PDB file of C-alpha atoms and ligand atoms in Angstrom:
ATOM      1  CA  UNK N 112      80.748  54.094 102.759  1.00 45.00           C
ATOM      2  CA  UNK N 113      78.253  54.034 106.427  1.00 45.00           C
ATOM      3  CA  UNK N 114      74.742  53.377 104.964  1.00 49.00           C
ATOM      4  CA  UNK N 115      75.707  51.480 101.709  1.00 51.00           C
ATOM      5  CA  UNK N 116      73.639  49.033 103.062  1.00 53.00           C
ATOM      6  CA  UNK N 117      70.664  51.231 102.855  1.00 58.00           C
ATOM      7  CA  UNK N 118      71.574  52.484  99.607  1.00 69.00           C
ATOM      8  CA  UNK N 119      68.340  52.299  97.166  1.00 76.00           C
ATOM      9  CA  UNK N 120      68.190  50.120  94.091  1.00 76.00           C
ATOM     10  CA  UNK N 121      65.864  51.953  91.730  1.00 78.00           C
ATOM     11  CA  UNK N 122      66.334  50.790  87.844  1.00 91.00           C
ATOM     12  CA  UNK N 123      67.336  47.581  86.940  1.00 94.00           C
ATOM     13  CA  UNK N 124      69.435  48.120  84.168  1.00 95.00           C
ATOM     14  CA  UNK N 125      70.190  45.074  82.323  1.00 94.00           C
ATOM     15  CA  UNK N 126      69.853  40.982  82.948  1.00 95.00           C
ATOM     16  CA  UNK N 127      72.109  39.043  82.026  1.00 93.00           C
ATOM     17  CA  UNK N 128      72.787  35.228  81.843  1.00 93.00           C
ATOM     18  CA  UNK N 129      73.395  35.297  85.735  1.00 96.00           C
ATOM     19  CA  UNK N 130      73.409  38.422  87.267  1.00 98.00           C
ATOM     20  CA  UNK N 131      71.388  41.310  87.145  1.00 97.00           C
ATOM     21  CA  UNK N 132      72.347  45.306  87.472  1.00 97.00           C
ATOM     22  CA  UNK N 133      70.768  47.908  89.208  1.00 97.00           C
ATOM     23  CA  UNK N 134      71.101  51.370  89.200  1.00 97.00           C
ATOM     24  CA  UNK N 135      70.787  52.730  92.668  1.00 96.00           C
ATOM     25  CA  UNK N 136      70.854  56.827  94.190  1.00 95.00           C
ATOM     26  CA  UNK N 137      73.971  57.233  93.422  1.00 95.00           C
ATOM     27  CA  UNK N 138      74.677  57.720  89.578  1.00 95.00           C
ATOM     28  CA  UNK N 139      78.405  56.010  90.096  1.00 97.00           C
ATOM     29  CA  UNK N 140      77.259  53.118  92.029  1.00 97.00           C
ATOM     30  CA  UNK N 141      75.268  49.741  90.845  1.00 97.00           C
ATOM     31  CA  UNK N 142      74.039  46.998  92.586  1.00 97.00           C
ATOM     32  CA  UNK N 143      75.207  43.787  90.738  1.00 98.00           C
ATOM     33  CA  UNK N 144      73.100  40.648  91.581  1.00 98.00           C
ATOM     34  CA  UNK N 145      73.803  36.760  91.183  1.00 98.00           C
ATOM     35  CA  UNK N 146      71.405  34.465  90.016  1.00 98.00           C
ATOM     36  CA  UNK N 147      71.943  31.093  90.801  1.00 97.00           C
ATOM     37  CA  UNK N 148      70.437  29.857  87.145  1.00 97.00           C
ATOM     38  CA  UNK N 149      72.876  28.171  85.180  1.00 97.00           C
ATOM     39  CA  UNK N 150      73.739  28.821  80.982  1.00 95.00           C
ATOM     40  CA  UNK N 151      76.272  27.386  79.075  1.00 93.00           C
ATOM     41  CA  UNK N 152      76.609  27.128  75.376  1.00 87.00           C
ATOM     42  CA  UNK N 153      75.592  30.690  74.800  1.00 83.00           C
ATOM     43  CA  UNK N 154      72.383  30.209  76.875  1.00 85.00           C
ATOM     44  CA  UNK N 155      71.582  27.128  75.061  1.00 89.00           C
ATOM     45  CA  UNK N 156      72.009  24.960  77.883  1.00 94.00           C
ATOM     46  CA  UNK N 157      69.848  25.934  80.959  1.00 95.00           C
ATOM     47  CA  UNK N 158      69.929  24.554  84.691  1.00 96.00           C
ATOM     48  CA  UNK N 159      70.386  25.895  88.336  1.00 96.00           C
ATOM     49  CA  UNK N 160      73.021  25.379  90.081  1.00 97.00           C
ATOM     50  CA  UNK N 161      72.083  25.571  94.235  1.00 97.00           C
ATOM     51  CA  UNK N 162      73.870  28.361  95.901  1.00 97.00           C
ATOM     52  CA  UNK N 163      75.855  29.264  92.334  1.00 98.00           C
ATOM     53  CA  UNK N 164      74.803  32.903  92.993  1.00 98.00           C
ATOM     54  CA  UNK N 165      76.419  33.394  96.531  1.00 98.00           C
ATOM     55  CA  UNK N 166      79.011  31.089  95.849  1.00 98.00           C
ATOM     56  CA  UNK N 167      80.262  33.023  93.156  1.00 98.00           C
ATOM     57  CA  UNK N 168      79.430  36.671  94.797  1.00 98.00           C
ATOM     58  CA  UNK N 169      81.479  35.507  97.609  1.00 98.00           C
ATOM     59  CA  UNK N 170      84.223  33.981  95.871  1.00 98.00           C
ATOM     60  CA  UNK N 171      84.610  37.044  93.398  1.00 98.00           C
ATOM     61  CA  UNK N 172      84.345  39.544  96.186  1.00 98.00           C
ATOM     62  CA  UNK N 173      86.909  37.818  98.288  1.00 98.00           C
ATOM     63  CA  UNK N 174      89.208  37.423  95.063  1.00 98.00           C
ATOM     64  CA  UNK N 175      88.657  40.939  94.375  1.00 98.00           C
ATOM     65  CA  UNK N 176      89.679  42.330  97.538  1.00 98.00           C
ATOM     66  CA  UNK N 177      92.805  39.986  97.264  1.00 98.00           C
ATOM     67  CA  UNK N 178      93.800  41.508  94.393  1.00 98.00           C
ATOM     68  CA  UNK N 179      92.793  45.412  95.043  1.00 98.00           C
ATOM     69  CA  UNK N 180      95.222  44.889  98.090  1.00 98.00           C
ATOM     70  CA  UNK N 181      98.015  44.042  95.529  1.00 98.00           C
ATOM     71  CA  UNK N 182      97.778  47.070  93.367  1.00 98.00           C
ATOM     72  CA  UNK N 183      94.986  46.188  90.730  1.00 98.00           C
ATOM     73  CA  UNK N 184      92.401  48.455  90.463  1.00 98.00           C
ATOM     74  CA  UNK N 185      88.682  46.805  89.975  1.00 98.00           C
ATOM     75  CA  UNK N 186      85.017  47.944  90.127  1.00 98.00           C
ATOM     76  CA  UNK N 187      84.386  46.400  93.688  1.00 98.00           C
ATOM     77  CA  UNK N 188      82.716  48.561  96.268  1.00 98.00           C
ATOM     78  CA  UNK N 189      80.927  46.354  98.860  1.00 97.00           C
ATOM     79  CA  UNK N 190      79.669  43.390  99.124  1.00 98.00           C
ATOM     80  CA  UNK N 191      76.011  44.279 100.029  1.00 97.00           C
ATOM     81  CA  UNK N 192      74.654  40.722 100.714  1.00 97.00           C
ATOM     82  CA  UNK N 193      74.978  37.130 100.154  1.00 98.00           C
ATOM     83  CA  UNK N 194      73.923  37.579  96.679  1.00 98.00           C
ATOM     84  CA  UNK N 195      74.623  41.638  95.646  1.00 98.00           C
ATOM     85  CA  UNK N 196      77.549  43.756  95.759  1.00 98.00           C
ATOM     86  CA  UNK N 197      77.972  47.503  95.073  1.00 98.00           C
ATOM     87  CA  UNK N 198      80.164  48.332  92.213  1.00 98.00           C
ATOM     88  CA  UNK N 199      81.731  51.401  90.650  1.00 98.00           C
ATOM     89  CA  UNK N 200      79.865  51.800  87.364  1.00 98.00           C
ATOM     90  CA  UNK N 201      81.724  52.126  84.092  1.00 98.00           C
ATOM     91  CA  UNK N 202      81.632  51.484  80.325  1.00 98.00           C
ATOM     92  CA  UNK N 203      82.245  48.364  79.765  1.00 98.00           C
ATOM     93  CA  UNK N 204      85.182  47.276  77.468  1.00 98.00           C
ATOM     94  CA  UNK N 205      82.776  44.601  74.950  1.00 98.00           C
ATOM     95  CA  UNK N 206      86.168  42.226  75.081  1.00 98.00           C
ATOM     96  CA  UNK N 207      86.581  38.921  77.225  1.00 98.00           C
ATOM     97  CA  UNK N 208      90.148  38.164  77.845  1.00 99.00           C
ATOM     98  CA  UNK N 209      90.929  34.755  78.653  1.00 99.00           C
ATOM     99  CA  UNK N 210      94.055  33.887  80.613  1.00 99.00           C
ATOM    100  CA  UNK N 211      95.347  30.079  79.746  1.00 98.00           C
ATOM    101  CA  UNK N 212      97.926  28.019  82.389  1.00 98.00           C
ATOM    102  CA  UNK N 213      96.903  24.835  81.456  1.00 98.00           C
ATOM    103  CA  UNK N 214      95.259  23.026  78.096  1.00 98.00           C
ATOM    104  CA  UNK N 215      92.103  23.256  78.254  1.00 98.00           C
ATOM    105  CA  UNK N 216      88.730  23.904  76.549  1.00 98.00           C
ATOM    106  CA  UNK N 217      88.177  25.811  73.301  1.00 98.00           C
ATOM    107  CA  UNK N 218      92.025  25.779  72.958  1.00 98.00           C
ATOM    108  CA  UNK N 219      92.023  21.898  73.725  1.00 98.00           C
ATOM    109  CA  UNK N 220      89.491  21.421  70.898  1.00 98.00           C
ATOM    110  CA  UNK N 221      91.008  23.910  68.255  1.00 97.00           C
ATOM    111  CA  UNK N 222      94.362  22.645  68.580  1.00 98.00           C
ATOM    112  CA  UNK N 223      93.752  19.097  69.097  1.00 98.00           C
ATOM    113  CA  UNK N 224      95.512  18.734  72.297  1.00 98.00           C
ATOM    114  CA  UNK N 225      95.007  17.038  75.351  1.00 97.00           C
ATOM    115  CA  UNK N 226      93.736  18.917  78.322  1.00 98.00           C
ATOM    116  CA  UNK N 227      96.330  19.166  81.097  1.00 98.00           C
ATOM    117  CA  UNK N 228      99.284  19.894  79.282  1.00 96.00           C
ATOM    118  CA  UNK N 229     101.287  22.311  81.041  1.00 92.00           C
ATOM    119  CA  UNK N 230     102.209  24.983  78.315  1.00 96.00           C
ATOM    120  CA  UNK N 231     105.474  26.953  78.182  1.00 96.00           C
ATOM    121  CA  UNK N 232     103.961  30.767  79.295  1.00 98.00           C
ATOM    122  CA  UNK N 233     100.876  31.894  80.231  1.00 98.00           C
ATOM    123  CA  UNK N 234      98.718  32.258  76.734  1.00 98.00           C
ATOM    124  CA  UNK N 235      96.430  35.206  76.222  1.00 98.00           C
ATOM    125  CA  UNK N 236      93.294  35.421  73.965  1.00 98.00           C
ATOM    126  CA  UNK N 237      90.587  37.945  73.035  1.00 98.00           C
ATOM    127  CA  UNK N 238      87.002  37.391  72.579  1.00 98.00           C
ATOM    128  CA  UNK N 239      84.280  39.662  70.685  1.00 98.00           C
ATOM    129  CA  UNK N 240      81.106  39.411  73.838  1.00 97.00           C
ATOM    130  CA  UNK N 241      78.411  38.754  71.400  1.00 95.00           C
ATOM    131  CA  UNK N 242      76.008  35.576  72.165  1.00 90.00           C
ATOM    132  CA  UNK N 243      74.975  36.288  69.186  1.00 92.00           C
ATOM    133  CA  UNK N 244      77.799  35.607  67.174  1.00 96.00           C
ATOM    134  CA  UNK N 245      79.260  33.261  69.952  1.00 93.00           C
ATOM    135  CA  UNK N 246      81.408  34.791  71.541  1.00 96.00           C
ATOM    136  CA  UNK N 247      84.309  34.886  68.787  1.00 98.00           C
ATOM    137  CA  UNK N 248      88.110  35.077  69.117  1.00 98.00           C
ATOM    138  CA  UNK N 249      89.805  37.634  68.143  1.00 98.00           C
ATOM    139  CA  UNK N 250      93.657  39.732  67.899  1.00 98.00           C
ATOM    140  CA  UNK N 251      94.043  43.408  68.719  1.00 98.00           C
ATOM    141  CA  UNK N 252      94.242  44.429  65.402  1.00 98.00           C
ATOM    142  CA  UNK N 253      90.621  43.276  65.376  1.00 98.00           C
ATOM    143  CA  UNK N 254      89.778  45.470  68.215  1.00 98.00           C
ATOM    144  CA  UNK N 255      91.576  48.214  67.530  1.00 98.00           C
ATOM    145  CA  UNK N 256      90.247  48.012  63.456  1.00 98.00           C
ATOM    146  CA  UNK N 257      86.636  48.111  65.205  1.00 98.00           C
ATOM    147  CA  UNK N 258      87.188  50.705  68.232  1.00 98.00           C
ATOM    148  CA  UNK N 259      86.566  48.383  70.679  1.00 98.00           C
ATOM    149  CA  UNK N 260      89.882  49.122  72.324  1.00 98.00           C
ATOM    150  CA  UNK N 261      92.414  51.312  71.693  1.00 98.00           C
ATOM    151  CA  UNK N 262      96.235  50.239  71.919  1.00 98.00           C
ATOM    152  CA  UNK N 263      97.003  51.359  74.771  1.00 98.00           C
ATOM    153  CA  UNK N 264      93.670  50.248  76.666  1.00 98.00           C
ATOM    154  CA  UNK N 265      94.711  46.595  75.070  1.00 98.00           C
ATOM    155  CA  UNK N 266      98.263  46.541  76.442  1.00 98.00           C
ATOM    156  CA  UNK N 267      97.305  47.358  79.925  1.00 98.00           C
ATOM    157  CA  UNK N 268      94.214  45.274  80.064  1.00 98.00           C
ATOM    158  CA  UNK N 269      97.262  42.729  79.105  1.00 98.00           C
ATOM    159  CA  UNK N 270      99.201  44.278  82.000  1.00 98.00           C
ATOM    160  CA  UNK N 271      96.813  43.541  84.121  1.00 98.00           C
ATOM    161  CA  UNK N 272      95.718  40.047  83.211  1.00 98.00           C
ATOM    162  CA  UNK N 273      99.391  38.527  83.545  1.00 98.00           C
ATOM    163  CA  UNK N 274      99.177  40.542  87.120  1.00 98.00           C
ATOM    164  CA  UNK N 275      95.890  39.056  88.183  1.00 99.00           C
ATOM    165  CA  UNK N 276      97.455  35.703  87.090  1.00 98.00           C
ATOM    166  CA  UNK N 277     101.115  36.117  89.005  1.00 98.00           C
ATOM    167  CA  UNK N 278      98.333  36.662  91.888  1.00 98.00           C
ATOM    168  CA  UNK N 279      95.290  34.378  91.969  1.00 99.00           C
ATOM    169  CA  UNK N 280      97.711  31.388  90.312  1.00 98.00           C
ATOM    170  CA  UNK N 281      99.739  31.136  93.952  1.00 98.00           C
ATOM    171  CA  UNK N 282      96.661  31.903  95.484  1.00 98.00           C
ATOM    172  CA  UNK N 283      95.196  29.135  94.399  1.00 99.00           C
ATOM    173  CA  UNK N 284      97.860  26.868  94.726  1.00 98.00           C
ATOM    174  CA  UNK N 285      97.621  27.808  98.253  1.00 98.00           C
ATOM    175  CA  UNK N 286      94.539  26.183  98.517  1.00 98.00           C
ATOM    176  CA  UNK N 287      94.948  23.289  96.392  1.00 98.00           C
ATOM    177  CA  UNK N 288      93.778  24.186  93.597  1.00 99.00           C
ATOM    178  CA  UNK N 289      95.414  24.690  89.842  1.00 98.00           C
ATOM    179  CA  UNK N 290      94.937  27.779  88.337  1.00 98.00           C
ATOM    180  CA  UNK N 291      93.457  26.036  84.993  1.00 98.00           C
ATOM    181  CA  UNK N 292      92.479  29.268  82.990  1.00 98.00           C
ATOM    182  CA  UNK N 293      89.852  32.270  83.955  1.00 99.00           C
ATOM    183  CA  UNK N 294      88.118  35.088  81.737  1.00 98.00           C
ATOM    184  CA  UNK N 295      88.507  38.725  82.378  1.00 99.00           C
ATOM    185  CA  UNK N 296      85.898  41.775  82.080  1.00 98.00           C
ATOM    186  CA  UNK N 297      87.603  45.354  81.758  1.00 98.00           C
ATOM    187  CA  UNK N 298      85.487  48.534  81.735  1.00 98.00           C
ATOM    188  CA  UNK N 299      86.777  51.582  82.067  1.00 98.00           C
ATOM    189  CA  UNK N 300      85.269  54.738  85.247  1.00 98.00           C
ATOM    190  CA  UNK N 301      86.852  58.006  85.144  1.00 95.00           C
ATOM    191  CA  UNK N 302      89.707  57.271  82.108  1.00 93.00           C
ATOM    192  CA  UNK N 303      90.753  54.370  84.254  1.00 97.00           C
ATOM    193  CA  UNK N 304      90.633  50.420  83.230  1.00 98.00           C
ATOM    194  CA  UNK N 305      89.393  48.831  86.009  1.00 98.00           C
ATOM    195  CA  UNK N 306      88.974  44.759  86.659  1.00 98.00           C
ATOM    196  CA  UNK N 307      84.726  44.189  86.065  1.00 98.00           C
ATOM    197  CA  UNK N 308      82.201  41.658  86.090  1.00 98.00           C
ATOM    198  CA  UNK N 309      82.907  38.043  88.156  1.00 98.00           C
ATOM    199  CA  UNK N 310      85.920  35.833  88.840  1.00 98.00           C
ATOM    200  CA  UNK N 311      84.099  32.122  90.172  1.00 98.00           C
ATOM    201  CA  UNK N 312      83.717  29.242  89.591  1.00 98.00           C
ATOM    202  CA  UNK N 313      81.738  29.635  86.636  1.00 98.00           C
ATOM    203  CA  UNK N 314      84.465  32.436  84.786  1.00 98.00           C
ATOM    204  CA  UNK N 315      87.635  29.768  85.676  1.00 98.00           C
ATOM    205  CA  UNK N 316      88.500  26.324  85.769  1.00 98.00           C
ATOM    206  CA  UNK N 317      89.884  25.155  88.599  1.00 99.00           C
ATOM    207  CA  UNK N 318      90.921  21.597  89.371  1.00 98.00           C
ATOM    208  CA  UNK N 319      91.936  19.774  92.338  1.00 98.00           C
ATOM    209  CA  UNK N 320      95.528  19.536  92.880  1.00 98.00           C
ATOM    210  CA  UNK N 321      95.102  15.869  94.254  1.00 98.00           C
ATOM    211  CA  UNK N 322      92.377  14.350  92.768  1.00 98.00           C
ATOM    212  CA  UNK N 323      92.553  16.647  89.624  1.00 98.00           C
ATOM    213  CA  UNK N 324      88.570  16.769  90.177  1.00 98.00           C
ATOM    214  CA  UNK N 325      86.907  19.559  88.427  1.00 98.00           C
ATOM    215  CA  UNK N 326      85.369  22.389  90.689  1.00 98.00           C
ATOM    216  CA  UNK N 327      84.387  24.466  88.205  1.00 98.00           C
ATOM    217  CA  UNK N 328      81.520  25.040  85.807  1.00 98.00           C
ATOM    218  CA  UNK N 329      82.881  22.229  83.633  1.00 98.00           C
ATOM    219  CA  UNK N 330      80.971  20.275  85.836  1.00 98.00           C
ATOM    220  CA  UNK N 331      77.503  22.041  84.503  1.00 98.00           C
ATOM    221  CA  UNK N 332      78.894  21.600  80.706  1.00 97.00           C
ATOM    222  CA  UNK N 333      79.604  18.635  80.208  1.00 97.00           C
ATOM    223  CA  UNK N 334      76.908  16.821  82.908  1.00 97.00           C
ATOM    224  CA  UNK N 335      79.716  15.320  85.426  1.00 98.00           C
ATOM    225  CA  UNK N 336      77.357  15.924  88.465  1.00 96.00           C
ATOM    226  CA  UNK N 337      77.954  17.476  91.908  1.00 97.00           C
ATOM    227  CA  UNK N 338      77.615  21.216  90.286  1.00 97.00           C
ATOM    228  CA  UNK N 339      76.742  22.492  93.371  1.00 98.00           C
ATOM    229  CA  UNK N 340      79.179  20.495  96.159  1.00 98.00           C
ATOM    230  CA  UNK N 341      81.912  21.755  93.929  1.00 98.00           C
ATOM    231  CA  UNK N 342      81.118  25.502  93.356  1.00 98.00           C
ATOM    232  CA  UNK N 343      81.015  24.878  97.545  1.00 98.00           C
ATOM    233  CA  UNK N 344      84.405  23.280  97.877  1.00 98.00           C
ATOM    234  CA  UNK N 345      86.213  26.480  96.935  1.00 98.00           C
ATOM    235  CA  UNK N 346      83.776  28.969  98.055  1.00 98.00           C
ATOM    236  CA  UNK N 347      84.490  27.124 101.857  1.00 98.00           C
ATOM    237  CA  UNK N 348      88.752  27.218 101.053  1.00 98.00           C
ATOM    238  CA  UNK N 349      88.448  30.730  99.679  1.00 98.00           C
ATOM    239  CA  UNK N 350      86.418  31.779 102.365  1.00 98.00           C
ATOM    240  CA  UNK N 351      89.018  29.981 104.890  1.00 98.00           C
ATOM    241  CA  UNK N 352      92.018  31.552 103.090  1.00 98.00           C
ATOM    242  CA  UNK N 353      90.898  34.891 102.996  1.00 98.00           C
ATOM    243  CA  UNK N 354      87.682  35.596 104.407  1.00 95.00           C
ATOM    244  CA  UNK N 355      87.455  37.114 108.304  1.00 79.00           C
TER     245      UNK N 355
HETATM  246  P1  LIG D 104      86.873  27.919  76.529  1.00 61.70           P
HETATM  247  O1  LIG D 104      88.137  27.246  77.130  1.00 61.70           O
HETATM  248  O2  LIG D 104      85.816  27.789  76.748  1.00 61.70           O
HETATM  249  O3  LIG D 104      87.088  29.245  75.297  1.00 61.70           O
HETATM  250  O4  LIG D 104      87.376  29.377  78.395  1.00 61.70           O
HETATM  251  C1  LIG D 104      88.222  29.819  78.546  1.00 61.70           C
HETATM  252  C2  LIG D 104      88.138  29.962  79.902  1.00 61.70           C
HETATM  253  O5  LIG D 104      87.034  31.708  80.126  1.00 61.70           O
HETATM  254  C3  LIG D 104      87.542  29.147  80.909  1.00 61.70           C
HETATM  255  O6  LIG D 104      88.079  29.564  82.400  1.00 61.70           O
HETATM  256  C4  LIG D 104      85.777  29.406  81.153  1.00 61.70           C
HETATM  257  C5  LIG D 104      86.086  31.132  80.923  1.00 61.70           C
HETATM  258  N1  LIG D 104      85.001  31.663  80.086  1.00 61.70           N
HETATM  259  C6  LIG D 104      83.875  32.269  80.773  1.00 61.70           C
HETATM  260  O7  LIG D 104      84.003  32.864  81.848  1.00 61.70           O
HETATM  261  N2  LIG D 104      82.128  32.486  79.869  1.00 61.70           N
HETATM  262  C7  LIG D 104      82.582  32.284  78.626  1.00 61.70           C
HETATM  263  O8  LIG D 104      81.376  33.022  77.697  1.00 61.70           O
HETATM  264  C8  LIG D 104      83.717  31.661  77.758  1.00 61.70           C
HETATM  265  C9  LIG D 104      83.364  31.170  76.473  1.00 61.70           C
HETATM  266  C10 LIG D 104      84.643  30.797  78.684  1.00 61.70           C
HETATM  267  N1  LIG D 105      78.733  31.912  79.734  1.00 61.70           N
HETATM  268  C1  LIG D 105      78.558  31.563  78.425  1.00 61.70           C
HETATM  269  C2  LIG D 105      76.726  30.756  78.149  1.00 61.70           C
HETATM  270  O1  LIG D 105      76.642  30.834  78.904  1.00 61.70           O
HETATM  271  C3  LIG D 105      79.688  30.154  77.839  1.00 61.70           C
HETATM  272  C4  LIG D 105      79.464  29.331  79.402  1.00 61.70           C
HETATM  273  O2  LIG D 105      80.314  29.492  80.268  1.00 61.70           O
HETATM  274  O3  LIG D 105      79.786  27.776  79.193  1.00 61.70           O
HETATM  275  O4  LIG D 105      76.573  30.321  76.864  1.00 61.70           O
END
């Protein structure tokens, strides 16, 4: 797709908390631009993490490429520059699919469990993507009854989430990182379910295998400091393993 670097962006279609989406001259393609602004608690907590946009874009592009190589269809077309990526336009399914390998975060709180316990099997959860409602946890019945996804689509997303975990968990392990949990979003393009959004230190919990240091957005959520350094560390390790 020669010349994509000069593909003109036209209207801004949507501005989210972490990214801006632009239309392009090609109706099937969008540009996703990452911001350095960080939010947590559904936008109530605001800040900036130096170079977050750059890191998240780079990490996400490299991981999506890795997933594509393993046969997972994604929206990725190609990285355009430090903070922008060209992606396929999709109709987003309004769900967040969370996969957990290690107990942490909202599940630890909800079930009164210690963070850090390795669970006997990965746990999959669905959330309805809606800031005003604080992304409530739902199950497949809710998703089907409310028309957010069909039974077939839920089965495909569940299968893909498991497959993605089986690719990413050993990959992160190979660069000294425990993939504690992560969040995925899917969309539809020409009837096919593609992985969309991002996979980055914003959307995963990543713990250093040796020090158990948190290398993800929990540094910001929990005021632990050194967010930028943690993001940079993840970027460097992913780049060393997958960049060329
Ligand atoms: P949780 O423990 O807060 O439910 O988060 C589980 C995982 O999902 C964690 O890796 C962070 C990610 N996540 C997002 O990417 N966006 C969100 O809005 C939330 C709540 C979690
Ligand atoms: N992304 C969500 C927010 O900005 C939640 C989070 O990542 O903590 O509120």
